[in-house]
PDB file of C-alpha atoms in Angstrom:
ATOM      1  CA  MET A 284     -19.039  98.701 103.689  1.00  0.00           C
ATOM      2  CA  SER A 285     -16.316  96.079 103.530  1.00  0.00           C
ATOM      3  CA  THR A 286     -13.123  95.974 105.568  1.00  0.00           C
ATOM      4  CA  PHE A 287     -11.218  96.979 102.424  1.00  0.00           C
ATOM      5  CA  GLN A 288     -13.436 100.042 101.888  1.00  0.00           C
ATOM      6  CA  ASP A 289     -13.382 100.959 105.585  1.00  0.00           C
ATOM      7  CA  LEU A 290      -9.586 100.774 105.598  1.00  0.00           C
ATOM      8  CA  GLY A 291      -9.345 102.799 102.391  1.00  0.00           C
ATOM      9  CA  SER A 292     -11.468 105.524 103.960  1.00  0.00           C
ATOM     10  CA  LEU A 293      -9.361 105.481 107.125  1.00  0.00           C
ATOM     11  CA  LEU A 294      -6.166 105.788 105.076  1.00  0.00           C
ATOM     12  CA  LEU A 295      -7.607 108.866 103.396  1.00  0.00           C
ATOM     13  CA  VAL A 296      -8.538 110.383 106.754  1.00  0.00           C
ATOM     14  CA  ARG A 297      -4.971 109.740 107.928  1.00  0.00           C
ATOM     15  CA  GLY A 298      -3.537 111.549 104.886  1.00  0.00           C
ATOM     16  CA  ALA A 299      -2.131 108.677 102.826  1.00  0.00           C
ATOM     17  CA  ASP A 300      -3.239 110.500  99.675  1.00  0.00           C
ATOM     18  CA  GLU A 301      -1.083 113.502 100.631  1.00  0.00           C
ATOM     19  CA  LEU A 302       2.214 111.639 101.079  1.00  0.00           C
ATOM     20  CA  ASP A 303       4.573 111.274  98.130  1.00  0.00           C
ATOM     21  CA  HIS A 304       5.611 107.728  97.351  1.00  0.00           C
ATOM     22  CA  ALA A 305       6.823 105.657  94.430  1.00  0.00           C
ATOM     23  CA  GLY A 306       4.537 106.282  91.477  1.00  0.00           C
ATOM     24  CA  GLY A 307       2.380 108.948  93.094  1.00  0.00           C
ATOM     25  CA  THR A 308       1.067 108.920  96.638  1.00  0.00           C
ATOM     26  CA  LEU A 309       1.285 106.432  99.467  1.00  0.00           C
ATOM     27  CA  TYR A 310      -2.449 105.817  99.055  1.00  0.00           C
ATOM     28  CA  VAL A 311      -1.994 104.774  95.408  1.00  0.00           C
ATOM     29  CA  HIS A 312       1.009 102.593  96.286  1.00  0.00           C
ATOM     30  CA  LEU A 313      -0.903 100.824  99.067  1.00  0.00           C
ATOM     31  CA  HIS A 314      -3.761 100.056  96.685  1.00  0.00           C
ATOM     32  CA  ARG A 315      -1.382  98.731  94.012  1.00  0.00           C
ATOM     33  CA  VAL A 316       0.245  96.399  96.549  1.00  0.00           C
ATOM     34  CA  ALA A 317      -3.134  95.107  97.767  1.00  0.00           C
ATOM     35  CA  LYS A 318      -4.394  94.634  94.193  1.00  0.00           C
ATOM     36  CA  ARG A 319      -1.253  92.738  93.187  1.00  0.00           C
ATOM     37  CA  LEU A 320      -1.522  90.482  96.224  1.00  0.00           C
ATOM     38  CA  ARG A 321      -5.153  89.753  95.366  1.00  0.00           C
ATOM     39  CA  THR A 322      -4.231  89.035  91.731  1.00  0.00           C
ATOM     40  CA  LEU A 323      -1.548  86.620  92.933  1.00  0.00           C
ATOM     41  CA  GLY A 324      -4.066  84.679  95.026  1.00  0.00           C
ATOM     42  CA  ALA A 325      -3.242  85.986  98.497  1.00  0.00           C
ATOM     43  CA  SER A 326      -5.658  85.488 101.382  1.00  0.00           C
ATOM     44  CA  GLU A 327      -8.012  88.336 102.226  1.00  0.00           C
ATOM     45  CA  THR A 328      -6.022  88.882 105.432  1.00  0.00           C
ATOM     46  CA  LEU A 329      -2.826  89.387 103.423  1.00  0.00           C
ATOM     47  CA  VAL A 330      -4.587  91.650 100.916  1.00  0.00           C
ATOM     48  CA  ILE A 331      -5.883  93.833 103.772  1.00  0.00           C
ATOM     49  CA  ALA A 332      -2.406  93.855 105.357  1.00  0.00           C
ATOM     50  CA  GLY A 333      -1.023  94.882 101.971  1.00  0.00           C
ATOM     51  CA  LEU A 334      -3.378  97.848 101.908  1.00  0.00           C
ATOM     52  CA  ALA A 335      -2.207  98.910 105.389  1.00  0.00           C
ATOM     53  CA  HIS A 336       1.412  97.744 105.277  1.00  0.00           C
ATOM     54  CA  ALA A 337       2.968 101.186 105.829  1.00  0.00           C
ATOM     55  CA  ALA A 338       0.564 102.255 108.579  1.00  0.00           C
ATOM     56  CA  TYR A 339       3.370 102.350 111.165  1.00  0.00           C
ATOM     57  CA  GLY A 340       6.001 103.425 108.649  1.00  0.00           C
ATOM     58  CA  THR A 341       8.727 101.025 107.581  1.00  0.00           C
ATOM     59  CA  ASP A 342      12.478 100.754 107.842  1.00  0.00           C
ATOM     60  CA  GLY A 343      12.598 102.262 104.342  1.00  0.00           C
ATOM     61  CA  PHE A 344       9.690 104.719 104.700  1.00  0.00           C
ATOM     62  CA  PRO A 345       9.695 106.339 108.158  1.00  0.00           C
ATOM     63  CA  THR A 346       6.514 108.398 107.762  1.00  0.00           C
ATOM     64  CA  HIS A 347       3.652 106.772 109.656  1.00  0.00           C
ATOM     65  CA  LEU A 348      -0.124 107.082 109.586  1.00  0.00           C
ATOM     66  CA  PHE A 349      -0.634 105.483 113.000  1.00  0.00           C
ATOM     67  CA  ASP A 350       1.471 105.605 116.158  1.00  0.00           C
ATOM     68  CA  TRP A 351       2.544 102.005 116.832  1.00  0.00           C
ATOM     69  CA  GLN A 352       2.700 102.644 120.579  1.00  0.00           C
ATOM     70  CA  GLN A 353      -0.747 104.198 120.941  1.00  0.00           C
ATOM     71  CA  GLU A 354      -2.892 103.257 117.956  1.00  0.00           C
ATOM     72  CA  ARG A 355      -2.467  99.579 117.213  1.00  0.00           C
ATOM     73  CA  PRO A 356      -5.951  98.921 118.679  1.00  0.00           C
ATOM     74  CA  VAL A 357      -7.438 101.501 116.286  1.00  0.00           C
ATOM     75  CA  LEU A 358      -6.066  99.702 113.234  1.00  0.00           C
ATOM     76  CA  GLU A 359      -6.850  96.271 114.691  1.00  0.00           C
ATOM     77  CA  ALA A 360     -10.503  97.278 115.176  1.00  0.00           C
ATOM     78  CA  VAL A 361     -10.769  97.960 111.441  1.00  0.00           C
ATOM     79  CA  ILE A 362      -8.679  95.151 109.914  1.00  0.00           C
ATOM     80  CA  GLY A 363      -8.627  92.404 112.545  1.00  0.00           C
ATOM     81  CA  THR A 364      -5.946  90.920 114.755  1.00  0.00           C
ATOM     82  CA  ASP A 365      -4.141  88.784 112.151  1.00  0.00           C
ATOM     83  CA  ALA A 366      -3.867  91.523 109.524  1.00  0.00           C
ATOM     84  CA  GLU A 367      -2.783  94.106 112.105  1.00  0.00           C
ATOM     85  CA  LEU A 368      -0.073  91.795 113.439  1.00  0.00           C
ATOM     86  CA  LEU A 369       1.279  91.337 109.910  1.00  0.00           C
ATOM     87  CA  VAL A 370       1.213  95.120 109.353  1.00  0.00           C
ATOM     88  CA  TYR A 371       3.049  95.622 112.633  1.00  0.00           C
ATOM     89  CA  ARG A 372       5.675  92.979 111.794  1.00  0.00           C
ATOM     90  CA  TYR A 373       6.204  94.461 108.368  1.00  0.00           C
ATOM     91  CA  GLY A 374       6.469  98.034 109.625  1.00  0.00           C
ATOM     92  CA  SER A 375       8.631  97.207 112.612  1.00  0.00           C
ATOM     93  CA  CYS A 376      11.033  94.942 110.706  1.00  0.00           C
ATOM     94  CA  GLU A 377      14.655  95.951 110.953  1.00  0.00           C
ATOM     95  CA  ARG A 378      15.600  95.061 107.408  1.00  0.00           C
ATOM     96  CA  GLU A 379      19.378  94.929 107.757  1.00  0.00           C
ATOM     97  CA  THR A 380      19.330  92.206 110.415  1.00  0.00           C
ATOM     98  CA  THR A 381      16.257  90.383 109.108  1.00  0.00           C
ATOM     99  CA  TRP A 382      16.113  90.204 105.329  1.00  0.00           C
ATOM    100  CA  ARG A 383      19.369  88.672 104.116  1.00  0.00           C
ATOM    101  CA  ASP A 384      19.305  85.396 106.018  1.00  0.00           C
ATOM    102  CA  LEU A 385      15.604  85.165 106.848  1.00  0.00           C
ATOM    103  CA  ALA A 386      15.305  81.700 105.277  1.00  0.00           C
ATOM    104  CA  GLU A 387      18.008  80.426 107.629  1.00  0.00           C
ATOM    105  CA  HIS A 388      16.880  81.999 110.905  1.00  0.00           C
ATOM    106  CA  ASN A 389      13.112  82.572 110.353  1.00  0.00           C
ATOM    107  CA  THR A 390      13.378  85.538 112.716  1.00  0.00           C
ATOM    108  CA  VAL A 391      12.195  89.112 112.329  1.00  0.00           C
ATOM    109  CA  THR A 392      13.934  91.779 114.401  1.00  0.00           C
ATOM    110  CA  ASP A 393      11.677  94.569 115.645  1.00  0.00           C
ATOM    111  CA  ARG A 394      13.277  97.983 115.031  1.00  0.00           C
ATOM    112  CA  PHE A 395      10.942  99.624 117.544  1.00  0.00           C
ATOM    113  CA  THR A 396      11.641  97.363 120.516  1.00  0.00           C
ATOM    114  CA  GLY A 397      14.894  95.602 119.602  1.00  0.00           C
ATOM    115  CA  THR A 398      13.279  92.210 120.213  1.00  0.00           C
ATOM    116  CA  SER A 399      13.213  89.297 117.759  1.00  0.00           C
ATOM    117  CA  GLU A 400      10.421  86.905 116.887  1.00  0.00           C
ATOM    118  CA  GLU A 401      10.694  83.535 115.166  1.00  0.00           C
ATOM    119  CA  LEU A 402       7.873  83.107 112.676  1.00  0.00           C
ATOM    120  CA  THR A 403       5.964  80.004 111.660  1.00  0.00           C
ATOM    121  CA  THR A 404       6.048  78.809 108.054  1.00  0.00           C
ATOM    122  CA  ALA A 405       2.678  80.463 107.307  1.00  0.00           C
ATOM    123  CA  GLU A 406       3.716  83.727 108.977  1.00  0.00           C
ATOM    124  CA  LEU A 407       6.966  83.730 107.002  1.00  0.00           C
ATOM    125  CA  ARG A 408       5.120  83.183 103.736  1.00  0.00           C
ATOM    126  CA  ASP A 409       2.800  86.135 104.329  1.00  0.00           C
ATOM    127  CA  PHE A 410       5.663  88.354 105.515  1.00  0.00           C
ATOM    128  CA  VAL A 411       7.872  87.497 102.533  1.00  0.00           C
ATOM    129  CA  ASP A 412       5.026  87.733 100.006  1.00  0.00           C
ATOM    130  CA  LEU A 413       4.127  91.194 101.299  1.00  0.00           C
ATOM    131  CA  THR A 414       7.778  92.251 101.256  1.00  0.00           C
ATOM    132  CA  ILE A 415       8.390  91.033  97.717  1.00  0.00           C
ATOM    133  CA  VAL A 416       5.196  92.541  96.309  1.00  0.00           C
ATOM    134  CA  ASN A 417       5.945  95.877  97.970  1.00  0.00           C
ATOM    135  CA  GLU A 418       9.499  95.959  96.638  1.00  0.00           C
ATOM    136  CA  LEU A 419       8.374  95.001  93.126  1.00  0.00           C
ATOM    137  CA  ASP A 420       5.874  97.869  93.159  1.00  0.00           C
ATOM    138  CA  VAL A 421       8.564 100.315  94.266  1.00  0.00           C
ATOM    139  CA  LEU A 422      10.901  98.988  91.565  1.00  0.00           C
ATOM    140  CA  GLU A 423       8.270  99.451  88.867  1.00  0.00           C
ATOM    141  CA  HIS A 424       7.251 102.953  89.974  1.00  0.00           C
ATOM    142  CA  ALA A 425      10.459 104.592  91.208  1.00  0.00           C
ATOM    143  CA  PRO A 426      12.906 104.702  88.282  1.00  0.00           C
ATOM    144  CA  LYS A 427      15.520 106.549  90.349  1.00  0.00           C
ATOM    145  CA  LEU A 428      15.748 103.572  92.718  1.00  0.00           C
ATOM    146  CA  GLU A 429      16.066 100.926  90.006  1.00  0.00           C
ATOM    147  CA  PRO A 430      19.882 100.967  89.635  1.00  0.00           C
ATOM    148  CA  LYS A 431      20.272  99.856  93.265  1.00  0.00           C
ATOM    149  CA  LEU A 432      16.971  98.085  93.914  1.00  0.00           C
ATOM    150  CA  ARG A 433      16.939  95.736  90.907  1.00  0.00           C
ATOM    151  CA  PRO A 434      20.363  94.144  91.640  1.00  0.00           C
ATOM    152  CA  PHE A 435      19.477  93.919  95.329  1.00  0.00           C
ATOM    153  CA  LEU A 436      16.231  92.091  94.560  1.00  0.00           C
ATOM    154  CA  GLN A 437      17.907  89.861  91.975  1.00  0.00           C
ATOM    155  CA  GLU A 438      20.274  88.761  94.734  1.00  0.00           C
ATOM    156  CA  GLN A 439      17.703  88.637  97.564  1.00  0.00           C
ATOM    157  CA  ILE A 440      14.700  86.915  95.967  1.00  0.00           C
ATOM    158  CA  PRO A 441      16.543  83.607  95.400  1.00  0.00           C
ATOM    159  CA  ARG A 442      17.354  83.583  99.134  1.00  0.00           C
ATOM    160  CA  TRP A 443      13.616  83.709  99.871  1.00  0.00           C
ATOM    161  CA  GLN A 444      12.434  81.188  97.288  1.00  0.00           C
ATOM    162  CA  SER A 445      11.742  78.559  99.953  1.00  0.00           C
ATOM    163  CA  LEU A 446       9.581  81.064 101.858  1.00  0.00           C
ATOM    164  CA  ALA A 447       7.544  82.826  99.168  1.00  0.00           C
ATOM    165  CA  SER A 448       4.357  81.541  97.606  1.00  0.00           C
ATOM    166  CA  PRO A 449       4.806  80.124  94.087  1.00  0.00           C
ATOM    167  CA  ALA A 450       2.694  82.889  92.498  1.00  0.00           C
ATOM    168  CA  VAL A 451       4.648  85.723  94.150  1.00  0.00           C
ATOM    169  CA  LEU A 452       7.946  84.057  93.339  1.00  0.00           C
ATOM    170  CA  ALA A 453       6.937  83.621  89.683  1.00  0.00           C
ATOM    171  CA  ASP A 454       5.895  87.285  89.521  1.00  0.00           C
ATOM    172  CA  ALA A 455       9.242  88.344  90.995  1.00  0.00           C
ATOM    173  CA  HIS A 456      11.138  86.219  88.466  1.00  0.00           C
ATOM    174  CA  ARG A 457       9.111  87.775  85.651  1.00  0.00           C
ATOM    175  CA  VAL A 458       9.626  91.368  86.815  1.00  0.00           C
ATOM    176  CA  LEU A 459      13.307  90.880  87.615  1.00  0.00           C
ATOM    177  CA  ASP A 460      13.944  88.793  84.502  1.00  0.00           C
ATOM    178  CA  VAL A 461      15.695  86.053  86.458  1.00  0.00           C
ATOM    179  CA  GLN A 462      15.402  82.312  86.155  1.00  0.00           C
ATOM    180  CA  PRO A 463      14.139  80.310  89.113  1.00  0.00           C
ATOM    181  CA  GLN A 464      16.873  78.464  90.964  1.00  0.00           C
ATOM    182  CA  ALA A 465      16.615  74.723  91.454  1.00  0.00           C
ATOM    183  CA  HIS A 466      16.005  73.612  95.010  1.00  0.00           C
ATOM    184  CA  PRO A 467      18.963  71.713  96.486  1.00  0.00           C
ATOM    185  CA  ALA A 468      18.368  67.980  96.718  1.00  0.00           C
TER     186      ALA A 468
END
């Protein structure tokens, strides 16, 4: 079996198909995010991280499938070090202090430990691509959240345009019906 299939099986064992989430279950949401990342040309590491992105819960979805303090090695054994680190960063991100000005400070604040980590350009791209794709999926599958989420994303995505991959940014502009902003000279 492939890493993707192994992870899918593990997510089922951990009950992802029993947790309500935007557009059905967490399991379905995780697969949609991974599929969209793959369609947009993401690396296999990012696609796998997309499939596991809520393993430790998130700042917006506190339910977790794995205990970040005890079970990181379990997830890492299935998906690899790089994908697990991205899943951890995504799940541990304190959104309020991280998201708004991420392009200026390049730093993710860990809501579990209170520490901050400055990311490289490549790490930022993967983190932002995963974040955008996740939020677009929620927007498209949770109509009750749209009145707040759409304006938030229409304001936030332009702040991340220097960080996101061109394909993810173009997808966000299409979904949000916004025009790309010109880069300052």
